[in-house]
Amino acid sequence: TLRLIGTTTAVLRKNAGASGSEKYTEAFIKKQIEEFNLGKRHLANMMGEDPETFTQEDIDRAIAYLFPSGLFDKQARPLMKHPTEVFPEQRKIQWGEDGRPFHFLFYTGKQSYYSLMHETYEKLLNVQKHQDQLVAQDLPLQKEKRNLAGSRWLTKIELEEMLLEKVSDDDYSRFIKLLQKLVTMPCADIEEKYIQKFSKEVPVQLQKVVIEPLQYDERGVAFSTGEGKRKTANATAVVYDNGTGKITVNGIDILHYFPVLQDREQLLFPFQFLGRIGKHDMVCTVSGGGRSAQAGAIRLASAKALRSFVTEKEVEFMRQAGLLTADPRVKERKKPGQEGPRRKFTWKKR
Amino acid sequence: RLMPVRWSRYNPSYLEPEVKTESYQKPLEELTEEEKEQMELKAVRPIKAAPPTLSSSVFSDPMISKFINMMMKSGNKVLARSLMSQTLEAIKRKQVEKYHKAPENEKETIECNPYVIFHQALKNCQPIIGLSNITRGGKTYQVPVPLTDNRKRFLAMKWLITECRENKHRRTMMPEKLSQELLLAFNNEGPVIKKKHILHKMAEANRAYAHFRWW
């Protein structure tokens, strides 16, 4: 079994709608919707609000007030939502009264997937024909590049929701390859609308962090603080301007605190990257973790502090050098039935 | 196939960090199309944190860090690093001695930079083709197979380290033996180069089975 650690919860959500046989009829859903609307009006009356302008947020607040629950799992608490959100979409019966299926690809087993592949290939042929026409008329081929960096393709789960049937990994990768082939063609602008159905915007500026302005202490020297963590070590660093390059950790000079060259190299890494080795002084405090973790924590703290001294472009360079990301690697837990996080007990034949 | 990146704690969309300062100082006009696309991608995607072995200083070298990690036993990085620095020092000493003893015309050909010697020695030890076990009809054949760059580097380093650990006298220190082996490999002599040639000969001998490979 695969265990995806570093991915979002969207990937782990299982798709109930694509599983196949109908679990609830249309009449049932209609009844649920009527009951929901009636219940909404009753609730609005109870709370003393206007039934016409009672939104979903008001419903949530009302339910949280009337049925207070101390359960930790948000999905286990009392819930009142529109039935289309509660019951996932599912497929209606695919064949008529005489038993004959509606769709011509029904007997392939994955009718929506194959019809989608057919459609996409048709668009590809269309684009090729258009290209050939342009070449025949000796017109230049348009080369407006789509911004590939700002958008991503639909994930497998989203595709399953769209098609309402299960899609296997291989099928999904084939579909994505076909889409990529379509996009790389020069005249793909014709089918732009079709392609947009399958691509999503990635929020470009997830990294908009506010850079703090410089503070000035009594002597008029500019300084700035930063905090950093690595494994279990926490560090705070104060970087002063107009300095000689002295670095003090917990009141001790770095030559005495970090006898190993690798740690000292890590401390100086942000300064060396920006070319400001002799220009800043640093005073840091660090606790927890081990030798290397403390060095990494101080590195992150000093890089965050240096952001205030430096232009935006250089901040972007620092981020691309990996100086501003906190390292998420921590000690893996020990599992039951094994000796350590990965090591299993010695295998005995009998 | 949708496989996670072998249990990495990072989201698969995270990119590797670029540490060298030269690549950030290039003006915009000199970049090729691919590099421009890479830059745009990097501006959008999140980036992994730089590992503790990587640094932008002139003294950090990714190949040397890999070699140190392979030499390390039970996580004793301090010892491995000190052994490596002693090795490089020993190489430098030997080469400088040779330099001073050599006559005038040969002085230019003697290489004194231990990093250059290390890189060249590793390159000379890398095999071009490897063997892999493929089972067909009950019998296991050794089939010649092309190797990736990573695999070649790994094999070269592994052979050097095992050679130094096993075939030495009990009293010789690791740096001494390693410096000896590296200098021999630099001149295309020594047991590691011999091992590489034996592997090449075996691959040539098993040429008939090359069609068993399906990848």
Coordinates of C-alpha atoms in Angstrom, one line a residue:
Chain A
T1 CA 0.0 0.0 0.0
L2 CA 1.2 3.5 -0.7
R3 CA 1.4 6.0 2.1
L4 CA 1.6 9.5 0.8
I5 CA 3.2 11.6 3.5
G6 CA 3.9 15.0 2.1
T7 CA 0.7 15.5 0.1
T8 CA -2.5 17.4 0.8
T9 CA -5.7 15.8 2.1
A10 CA -7.4 16.3 -1.3
V11 CA -5.4 13.3 -2.6
L12 CA -6.5 11.0 0.3
R13 CA -10.2 11.6 0.0
K14 CA -11.8 8.5 -1.4
N15 CA -14.3 9.0 -4.2
A16 CA -17.7 7.5 -3.2
G17 CA -19.6 8.6 -6.3
A18 CA -17.6 6.6 -8.7
S19 CA -18.0 3.3 -7.0
G20 CA -20.8 2.1 -9.3
S21 CA -24.2 0.8 -8.2
E22 CA -26.8 3.4 -7.1
K23 CA -27.2 3.6 -3.4
Y24 CA -30.1 6.1 -3.3
T25 CA -32.8 6.9 -5.8
E26 CA -33.6 10.3 -7.3
A27 CA -36.9 10.5 -5.5
F28 CA -35.0 10.0 -2.2
I29 CA -32.7 12.9 -3.0
K30 CA -35.7 15.1 -3.9
K31 CA -37.3 14.3 -0.6
Q32 CA -34.1 15.1 1.3
I33 CA -33.9 18.5 -0.5
E34 CA -37.5 19.3 0.5
E35 CA -36.9 18.3 4.1
F36 CA -33.7 20.4 4.2
N37 CA -35.5 23.5 2.9
L38 CA -38.3 23.0 5.4
G39 CA -35.8 22.5 8.2
K40 CA -33.9 25.6 7.1
R41 CA -37.1 27.7 7.5
H42 CA -37.9 26.2 10.9
L43 CA -34.4 26.9 12.1
A44 CA -34.6 30.5 10.9
N45 CA -37.8 30.9 12.8
M46 CA -36.3 29.3 15.9
M47 CA -33.3 31.7 15.8
G48 CA -35.6 34.7 15.2
E49 CA -34.0 35.4 11.8
D50 CA -35.6 36.0 8.4
P51 CA -36.3 32.6 6.7
E52 CA -35.7 34.1 3.2
T53 CA -32.2 35.4 3.8
F54 CA -30.8 32.5 5.9
T55 CA -27.4 31.5 4.4
Q56 CA -25.3 28.3 5.0
E57 CA -23.0 30.1 7.4
D58 CA -26.0 31.1 9.5
I59 CA -27.2 27.5 9.5
D60 CA -23.7 26.3 10.7
R61 CA -23.6 28.9 13.5
A62 CA -27.2 28.0 14.6
I63 CA -26.4 24.3 14.7
A64 CA -23.2 24.9 16.6
Y65 CA -25.2 27.0 19.1
L66 CA -28.1 24.6 19.5
F67 CA -26.1 21.3 19.6
P68 CA -22.7 22.2 21.2
S69 CA -20.3 19.3 20.8
G70 CA -16.9 18.7 22.4
L71 CA -15.8 16.1 19.8
F72 CA -12.4 16.7 18.3
D73 CA -13.2 15.4 14.8
K74 CA -15.0 18.1 12.9
Q75 CA -16.7 15.6 10.7
A76 CA -18.2 13.8 13.7
R77 CA -20.1 16.9 14.9
P78 CA -23.7 17.6 14.0
L79 CA -24.0 18.7 10.4
M80 CA -26.8 20.4 8.4
K81 CA -25.9 20.9 4.7
H82 CA -27.7 20.8 1.4
P83 CA -28.2 17.2 0.3
T84 CA -26.1 17.7 -2.9
E85 CA -23.1 18.3 -0.6
V86 CA -23.8 15.4 1.7
F87 CA -24.7 12.7 -0.9
P88 CA -22.0 12.6 -3.6
E89 CA -23.1 12.6 -7.3
Q90 CA -23.6 9.2 -8.8
R91 CA -24.5 7.8 -12.1
K92 CA -28.0 7.2 -13.3
I93 CA -28.8 3.9 -14.8
Q94 CA -27.0 3.6 -18.2
W95 CA -29.6 1.5 -20.0
G96 CA -33.2 1.9 -21.1
E97 CA -36.2 -0.4 -20.4
D98 CA -35.4 -2.9 -23.1
G99 CA -31.9 -3.4 -21.6
R100 CA -30.1 -1.6 -24.4
P101 CA -27.4 0.8 -23.2
F102 CA -27.5 4.5 -24.1
H103 CA -23.8 5.1 -24.7
F104 CA -22.1 3.3 -27.6
L105 CA -19.0 2.6 -25.5
F106 CA -20.9 1.1 -22.6
Y107 CA -19.5 -2.4 -23.1
T108 CA -15.9 -1.2 -22.8
G109 CA -16.5 -0.9 -19.1
K110 CA -15.1 2.6 -18.8
Q111 CA -17.4 4.5 -21.2
S112 CA -16.8 8.1 -19.9
Y113 CA -13.0 7.6 -19.9
Y114 CA -12.8 6.2 -23.5
S115 CA -15.3 8.8 -24.8
L116 CA -13.1 11.5 -23.2
M117 CA -10.0 10.1 -24.8
H118 CA -11.8 10.0 -28.2
E119 CA -12.8 13.6 -27.8
T120 CA -9.3 14.8 -26.9
Y121 CA -7.8 12.9 -29.8
E122 CA -10.4 14.5 -32.1
K123 CA -9.3 17.9 -30.9
L124 CA -5.7 16.9 -31.5
L125 CA -6.4 15.9 -35.1
N126 CA -8.3 19.2 -35.6
V127 CA -5.3 21.1 -34.4
Q128 CA -3.0 19.2 -36.8
K129 CA -5.4 19.8 -39.7
H130 CA -5.4 23.5 -38.9
Q131 CA -1.6 23.5 -38.7
D132 CA -1.3 21.8 -42.1
Q133 CA -3.7 24.4 -43.6
L134 CA -1.5 27.2 -42.3
V135 CA 1.6 25.5 -43.6
A136 CA 0.0 25.0 -47.0
Q137 CA -0.9 28.7 -47.1
D138 CA 2.7 29.6 -46.0
L139 CA 1.4 31.6 -43.0
P140 CA 3.5 31.7 -39.8
L141 CA 2.5 29.3 -37.0
Q142 CA 1.3 31.2 -33.9
K143 CA 3.6 30.6 -31.0
E144 CA 2.0 32.1 -27.9
K145 CA 3.1 30.1 -25.0
R146 CA 0.6 29.2 -22.3
N147 CA 1.9 30.0 -18.9
L148 CA 2.7 26.4 -17.8
A149 CA 4.1 27.4 -14.5
G150 CA 0.9 28.9 -13.2
S151 CA -1.5 26.0 -13.8
R152 CA -1.7 22.4 -13.0
W153 CA -3.7 19.5 -14.5
L154 CA -6.6 17.9 -12.7
T155 CA -5.6 15.3 -10.1
K156 CA -6.9 11.7 -10.5
I157 CA -9.5 12.3 -7.8
E158 CA -10.9 15.4 -9.5
L159 CA -11.0 13.5 -12.8
E160 CA -12.9 10.7 -11.2
E161 CA -15.4 13.2 -9.8
M162 CA -15.8 14.7 -13.2
L163 CA -16.3 11.4 -15.1
L164 CA -18.2 9.7 -12.2
E165 CA -16.4 6.4 -12.7
K166 CA -13.1 5.0 -11.4
V167 CA -9.9 5.9 -13.3
S168 CA -6.8 3.8 -12.9
D169 CA -3.3 5.2 -12.5
D170 CA -2.2 4.2 -16.0
D171 CA -5.3 5.6 -17.6
Y172 CA -4.9 8.8 -15.8
S173 CA -1.2 9.2 -16.9
R174 CA -2.2 8.4 -20.5
F175 CA -4.8 11.1 -20.4
I176 CA -2.4 13.6 -19.0
K177 CA 0.3 12.7 -21.6
L178 CA -2.3 13.3 -24.4
L179 CA -3.3 16.6 -22.9
Q180 CA 0.4 17.7 -22.7
K181 CA 0.9 16.6 -26.4
L182 CA -2.1 18.7 -27.3
V183 CA -0.7 21.7 -25.4
T184 CA 2.8 21.6 -26.9
M185 CA 1.4 21.9 -30.5
P186 CA 1.8 25.4 -31.9
C187 CA -1.8 26.0 -32.9
A188 CA -3.3 24.8 -29.6
D189 CA -5.0 28.1 -29.0
I190 CA -8.0 26.9 -31.0
E191 CA -8.8 24.3 -28.3
E192 CA -8.0 26.6 -25.4
K193 CA -11.6 26.4 -24.0
Y194 CA -11.5 22.6 -24.0
I195 CA -8.0 22.5 -22.3
Q196 CA -9.1 25.0 -19.7
K197 CA -11.7 22.4 -18.5
F198 CA -8.9 20.2 -17.4
S199 CA -6.4 22.7 -15.9
K200 CA -6.5 24.5 -12.6
E201 CA -4.8 27.7 -11.5
V202 CA -2.1 27.2 -8.9
P203 CA -2.1 30.2 -6.5
V204 CA 1.2 31.8 -7.6
Q205 CA 2.0 33.8 -4.6
L206 CA 1.7 31.4 -1.7
Q207 CA 5.0 32.7 -0.6
K208 CA 3.9 36.3 0.2
V209 CA 5.6 36.7 3.5
V210 CA 5.7 40.1 5.2
I211 CA 9.3 41.3 5.5
E212 CA 9.7 43.2 8.8
P213 CA 11.4 46.7 8.6
L214 CA 14.7 47.3 10.4
Q215 CA 14.7 48.2 14.0
Y216 CA 17.3 50.6 15.6
D217 CA 18.8 50.1 19.0
E218 CA 20.2 52.8 21.5
R219 CA 23.5 53.3 19.7
G220 CA 21.7 53.9 16.3
V221 CA 22.8 50.5 14.9
A222 CA 20.2 48.8 12.7
F223 CA 19.3 45.2 13.7
S224 CA 16.6 42.6 12.9
T225 CA 15.5 39.3 14.5
G226 CA 14.6 35.9 13.1
E227 CA 13.5 32.6 14.4
G228 CA 14.3 29.2 13.1
K229 CA 13.5 25.5 13.9
R230 CA 15.1 22.2 12.9
K231 CA 14.1 18.8 14.3
T232 CA 13.7 19.8 18.0
A233 CA 16.0 22.8 18.1
N234 CA 14.6 26.4 18.4
A235 CA 16.8 29.3 17.7
T236 CA 16.5 33.1 17.7
A237 CA 19.0 35.3 16.0
V238 CA 19.6 39.0 16.2
V239 CA 21.7 40.4 13.2
Y240 CA 23.3 43.8 13.7
D241 CA 24.6 46.0 10.9
N242 CA 28.1 47.7 10.7
G243 CA 29.7 44.7 12.4
T244 CA 32.9 42.9 12.1
G245 CA 31.6 39.4 11.5
K246 CA 31.6 38.2 15.1
I247 CA 29.0 35.5 15.9
T248 CA 28.0 34.6 19.5
V249 CA 25.8 31.6 20.4
N250 CA 24.3 31.5 23.9
G251 CA 27.0 33.8 25.0
I252 CA 29.8 31.6 23.7
D253 CA 31.9 32.3 20.5
I254 CA 31.1 29.9 17.6
L255 CA 34.6 28.5 17.5
H256 CA 34.1 27.1 21.0
Y257 CA 30.4 26.2 20.7
F258 CA 30.6 24.5 17.3
P259 CA 34.0 22.7 17.1
V260 CA 33.0 20.9 13.9
L261 CA 33.7 22.8 10.6
Q262 CA 30.4 21.6 9.0
D263 CA 28.3 23.5 11.5
R264 CA 30.3 26.7 11.2
E265 CA 30.0 26.5 7.5
Q266 CA 26.2 26.2 7.8
L267 CA 26.1 29.3 10.1
L268 CA 28.1 31.4 7.6
F269 CA 26.1 30.0 4.6
P270 CA 23.5 32.8 4.4
F271 CA 26.2 35.5 4.8
Q272 CA 28.5 34.0 2.2
F273 CA 25.6 33.6 -0.2
L274 CA 24.8 37.3 0.0
G275 CA 28.5 38.3 0.1
R276 CA 28.1 40.0 3.5
I277 CA 30.5 38.1 5.6
G278 CA 32.4 40.8 7.4
K279 CA 29.5 43.3 7.5
H280 CA 27.2 41.8 10.1
D281 CA 27.4 40.8 13.8
M282 CA 25.2 38.1 15.2
V283 CA 24.0 37.2 18.6
C284 CA 21.9 34.0 18.9
T285 CA 20.2 31.8 21.5
V286 CA 19.5 28.2 20.8
S287 CA 18.0 25.3 22.8
G288 CA 17.0 21.7 22.1
G289 CA 18.1 19.3 19.4
G290 CA 21.6 18.1 18.7
R291 CA 24.7 19.6 17.2
S292 CA 23.6 19.6 13.6
A293 CA 20.0 20.5 14.3
Q294 CA 21.1 23.6 16.3
A295 CA 23.3 24.7 13.4
G296 CA 20.4 24.3 11.0
A297 CA 18.0 26.2 13.2
I298 CA 20.5 29.1 13.6
R299 CA 21.0 29.1 9.8
L300 CA 17.2 29.5 9.2
A301 CA 16.9 32.2 11.9
S302 CA 19.8 34.2 10.4
A303 CA 18.4 33.9 6.9
K304 CA 15.0 35.2 8.1
A305 CA 16.7 38.1 9.9
L306 CA 18.8 39.0 6.8
R307 CA 15.7 39.4 4.7
S308 CA 15.2 42.9 6.2
F309 CA 18.6 44.0 5.1
V310 CA 18.4 42.9 1.6
T311 CA 16.5 43.7 -1.7
E312 CA 13.4 41.7 -2.8
K313 CA 15.3 40.0 -5.6
E314 CA 18.0 38.8 -3.3
V315 CA 15.2 37.4 -0.9
E316 CA 13.9 35.5 -3.9
F317 CA 17.4 34.2 -4.6
M318 CA 17.7 33.1 -1.0
R319 CA 14.4 31.2 -1.2
Q320 CA 15.6 29.5 -4.4
A321 CA 18.8 28.5 -2.7
G322 CA 16.7 26.7 0.0
L323 CA 17.8 29.0 2.8
L324 CA 14.3 30.2 3.8
T325 CA 12.4 26.9 4.0
A326 CA 12.1 25.1 7.3
D327 CA 13.4 21.5 6.9
P328 CA 10.3 19.3 7.6
R329 CA 12.3 16.1 8.3
V330 CA 11.9 14.8 11.8
K331 CA 12.6 11.6 13.6
E332 CA 10.2 8.9 12.3
R333 CA 8.2 7.1 14.9
K334 CA 8.7 3.5 16.0
K335 CA 6.0 1.2 14.8
P336 CA 4.5 -1.8 16.8
G337 CA 5.8 -5.2 15.6
Q338 CA 9.0 -3.6 14.5
E339 CA 12.2 -2.9 16.4
G340 CA 12.6 0.7 15.0
P341 CA 11.0 3.0 12.4
R342 CA 12.1 0.7 9.6
R343 CA 14.1 -2.2 11.1
K344 CA 12.0 -5.3 11.6
F345 CA 12.7 -8.0 14.2
T346 CA 15.1 -10.7 13.3
W347 CA 13.3 -13.3 11.2
K348 CA 13.3 -16.7 12.8
K349 CA 12.3 -19.7 10.7
R350 CA 10.8 -21.5 13.7
Chain B
R1 CA 2.4 6.1 -12.5
L2 CA 1.4 8.0 -9.4
M3 CA 4.1 7.0 -7.0
P4 CA 5.2 9.2 -4.1
V5 CA 8.8 10.1 -4.0
R6 CA 9.9 7.1 -1.9
W7 CA 8.5 8.4 1.3
S8 CA 10.0 11.9 1.2
R9 CA 8.6 14.3 3.8
Y10 CA 8.2 17.0 1.1
N11 CA 5.3 17.4 -1.3
P12 CA 6.3 16.1 -4.8
S13 CA 5.9 19.6 -6.1
Y14 CA 8.9 20.9 -4.2
L15 CA 12.0 21.6 -6.3
E16 CA 15.7 21.1 -5.5
P17 CA 17.6 24.2 -4.2
E18 CA 20.3 25.8 -6.4
V19 CA 23.1 27.0 -4.2
K20 CA 25.8 28.4 -6.5
T21 CA 25.9 32.2 -6.6
E22 CA 27.1 32.3 -10.2
S23 CA 23.8 31.1 -11.6
Y24 CA 22.0 33.9 -9.9
Q25 CA 24.3 36.6 -11.2
K26 CA 23.8 35.8 -14.9
P27 CA 22.0 38.7 -16.7
L28 CA 18.7 37.9 -18.4
E29 CA 19.9 37.9 -22.0
E30 CA 22.3 35.0 -21.6
L31 CA 19.7 32.5 -20.6
T32 CA 18.5 29.9 -23.1
E33 CA 14.8 29.0 -23.5
E34 CA 14.9 26.1 -21.2
E35 CA 16.6 28.1 -18.5
K36 CA 14.0 30.8 -18.7
E37 CA 11.2 28.2 -18.3
Q38 CA 13.1 26.7 -15.4
M39 CA 13.3 30.2 -13.8
E40 CA 9.6 30.8 -14.2
L41 CA 8.8 27.4 -12.7
K42 CA 11.0 28.1 -9.8
A43 CA 9.3 31.4 -9.1
V44 CA 6.0 29.6 -8.7
R45 CA 6.8 26.3 -7.0
P46 CA 8.0 25.9 -3.4
I47 CA 11.6 24.8 -2.9
K48 CA 13.1 22.2 -0.5
A49 CA 15.5 23.4 2.3
A50 CA 19.2 23.0 1.6
P51 CA 20.7 20.0 3.3
P52 CA 23.4 20.6 6.0
T53 CA 26.1 19.1 3.7
L54 CA 25.4 21.7 0.9
S55 CA 26.8 25.2 1.1
S56 CA 27.6 28.0 -1.3
S57 CA 31.2 28.3 -0.1
V58 CA 34.1 27.3 -2.4
F59 CA 35.1 24.5 -0.1
S60 CA 31.9 22.4 -0.3
D61 CA 31.8 19.9 -3.1
P62 CA 28.8 17.6 -3.7
M63 CA 30.9 14.7 -4.9
I64 CA 33.2 14.9 -1.9
S65 CA 30.1 15.1 0.4
K66 CA 28.7 11.9 -1.2
F67 CA 32.1 10.2 -0.7
I68 CA 32.2 11.2 2.9
N69 CA 28.7 9.9 3.5
M70 CA 29.7 6.6 2.0
M71 CA 32.8 6.3 4.1
M72 CA 30.8 7.1 7.3
K73 CA 30.2 4.3 9.8
S74 CA 27.3 4.4 12.3
G75 CA 26.7 8.1 11.7
N76 CA 30.1 9.2 12.7
K77 CA 30.3 12.1 10.3
V78 CA 33.1 13.9 12.3
L79 CA 35.4 11.0 11.8
A80 CA 34.6 10.5 8.2
R81 CA 35.2 14.2 7.4
S82 CA 38.5 14.3 9.3
L83 CA 39.6 11.1 7.4
M84 CA 38.7 12.8 4.1
S85 CA 40.6 16.0 4.9
Q86 CA 43.6 14.0 6.0
T87 CA 43.5 12.1 2.7
L88 CA 43.4 15.3 0.7
E89 CA 46.3 16.6 2.8
A90 CA 48.3 13.4 2.2
I91 CA 47.7 13.6 -1.6
K92 CA 48.8 17.3 -1.6
R93 CA 52.0 16.4 0.4
K94 CA 52.9 13.6 -2.0
Q95 CA 52.3 15.6 -5.1
V96 CA 54.3 18.6 -3.8
E97 CA 57.2 16.3 -2.9
K98 CA 57.1 14.9 -6.4
Y99 CA 56.9 18.4 -7.8
H100 CA 60.0 19.5 -6.0
K101 CA 62.0 16.4 -6.9
A102 CA 61.0 16.5 -10.6
P103 CA 63.3 18.1 -13.3
E104 CA 62.2 21.5 -14.8
N105 CA 60.5 20.2 -17.9
E106 CA 58.2 17.8 -16.0
K107 CA 57.1 20.3 -13.3
E108 CA 54.1 21.6 -15.3
T109 CA 52.6 18.1 -15.9
I110 CA 52.4 17.3 -12.2
E111 CA 48.9 18.1 -10.8
C112 CA 49.0 19.4 -7.2
N113 CA 45.4 20.3 -6.6
P114 CA 43.9 17.3 -4.5
Y115 CA 40.3 18.1 -5.6
V116 CA 41.3 17.8 -9.3
I117 CA 43.1 14.5 -8.6
F118 CA 40.0 13.2 -6.7
H119 CA 37.6 14.1 -9.5
Q120 CA 39.8 12.7 -12.2
A121 CA 40.5 9.5 -10.2
L122 CA 36.7 8.9 -9.7
K123 CA 36.1 9.6 -13.4
N124 CA 38.8 7.1 -14.4
C125 CA 37.2 4.4 -12.1
Q126 CA 33.7 4.7 -13.4
P127 CA 32.6 1.7 -15.5
I128 CA 30.8 2.4 -18.8
I129 CA 28.7 -0.7 -18.9
G130 CA 27.5 -3.0 -16.1
L131 CA 26.2 -6.5 -15.7
S132 CA 22.8 -7.4 -14.4
N133 CA 21.3 -10.8 -13.4
I134 CA 18.4 -11.8 -15.6
T135 CA 16.6 -15.1 -15.0
R136 CA 15.3 -16.9 -18.1
G137 CA 14.0 -20.4 -18.1
G138 CA 15.5 -21.2 -14.7
K139 CA 19.1 -20.1 -15.5
T140 CA 20.4 -16.8 -14.4
Y141 CA 22.5 -15.0 -17.0
Q142 CA 24.8 -12.0 -16.6
V143 CA 23.6 -9.5 -19.1
P144 CA 25.5 -6.4 -20.2
V145 CA 23.4 -3.3 -19.4
P146 CA 24.0 0.5 -19.7
L147 CA 24.5 2.3 -16.4
T148 CA 23.1 5.7 -15.3
D149 CA 25.5 8.4 -14.2
N150 CA 24.5 8.0 -10.6
R151 CA 25.1 4.3 -10.7
K152 CA 28.5 4.8 -12.2
R153 CA 29.6 7.3 -9.6
F154 CA 28.2 5.0 -6.8
L155 CA 30.1 2.0 -8.1
A156 CA 33.4 3.9 -8.5
M157 CA 33.1 5.2 -4.9
K158 CA 32.1 1.9 -3.5
W159 CA 35.0 0.0 -5.1
L160 CA 37.5 2.6 -3.8
I161 CA 36.2 2.3 -0.3
T162 CA 36.0 -1.5 -0.1
E163 CA 39.4 -1.7 -1.7
C164 CA 40.9 0.6 1.0
R165 CA 39.1 -1.2 3.8
E166 CA 40.0 -4.8 2.9
N167 CA 43.3 -4.9 1.0
K168 CA 45.5 -3.1 3.5
H169 CA 48.0 -4.0 6.1
R170 CA 46.6 -3.8 9.6
R171 CA 48.8 -0.9 10.7
T172 CA 48.3 1.4 7.7
M173 CA 45.8 4.3 8.3
M174 CA 42.9 4.9 6.0
P175 CA 44.0 8.3 4.7
E176 CA 47.3 6.9 3.7
K177 CA 45.9 4.0 1.8
L178 CA 43.1 6.1 0.2
S179 CA 45.6 8.7 -1.0
Q180 CA 47.7 5.9 -2.5
E181 CA 44.7 4.4 -4.3
L182 CA 43.5 7.8 -5.6
L183 CA 46.9 8.6 -7.0
L184 CA 47.1 5.2 -8.7
A185 CA 43.6 5.7 -10.1
F186 CA 44.5 9.2 -11.3
N187 CA 47.3 7.6 -13.4
N188 CA 45.0 4.7 -14.6
E189 CA 46.8 2.1 -12.6
G190 CA 45.9 0.2 -9.4
P191 CA 43.4 -2.5 -8.3
V192 CA 40.3 -0.4 -8.8
I193 CA 41.0 0.3 -12.4
K194 CA 41.8 -3.4 -12.8
K195 CA 38.4 -4.2 -11.4
K196 CA 36.8 -1.9 -13.9
H197 CA 38.6 -3.5 -16.8
I198 CA 37.6 -7.0 -15.6
L199 CA 33.9 -5.8 -15.5
H200 CA 34.3 -4.5 -19.1
K201 CA 35.8 -7.8 -20.2
M202 CA 33.0 -9.8 -18.7
A203 CA 30.5 -7.5 -20.4
E204 CA 32.2 -8.0 -23.7
A205 CA 32.3 -11.8 -23.1
N206 CA 28.6 -11.9 -22.4
R207 CA 27.8 -9.9 -25.4
A208 CA 25.7 -12.7 -26.8
Y209 CA 23.1 -12.2 -24.1
A210 CA 22.6 -8.5 -24.6
H211 CA 19.3 -9.1 -26.4
F212 CA 17.8 -10.4 -23.1
R213 CA 17.5 -6.8 -21.9
W214 CA 14.0 -5.4 -22.3
W215 CA 14.5 -1.8 -21.0

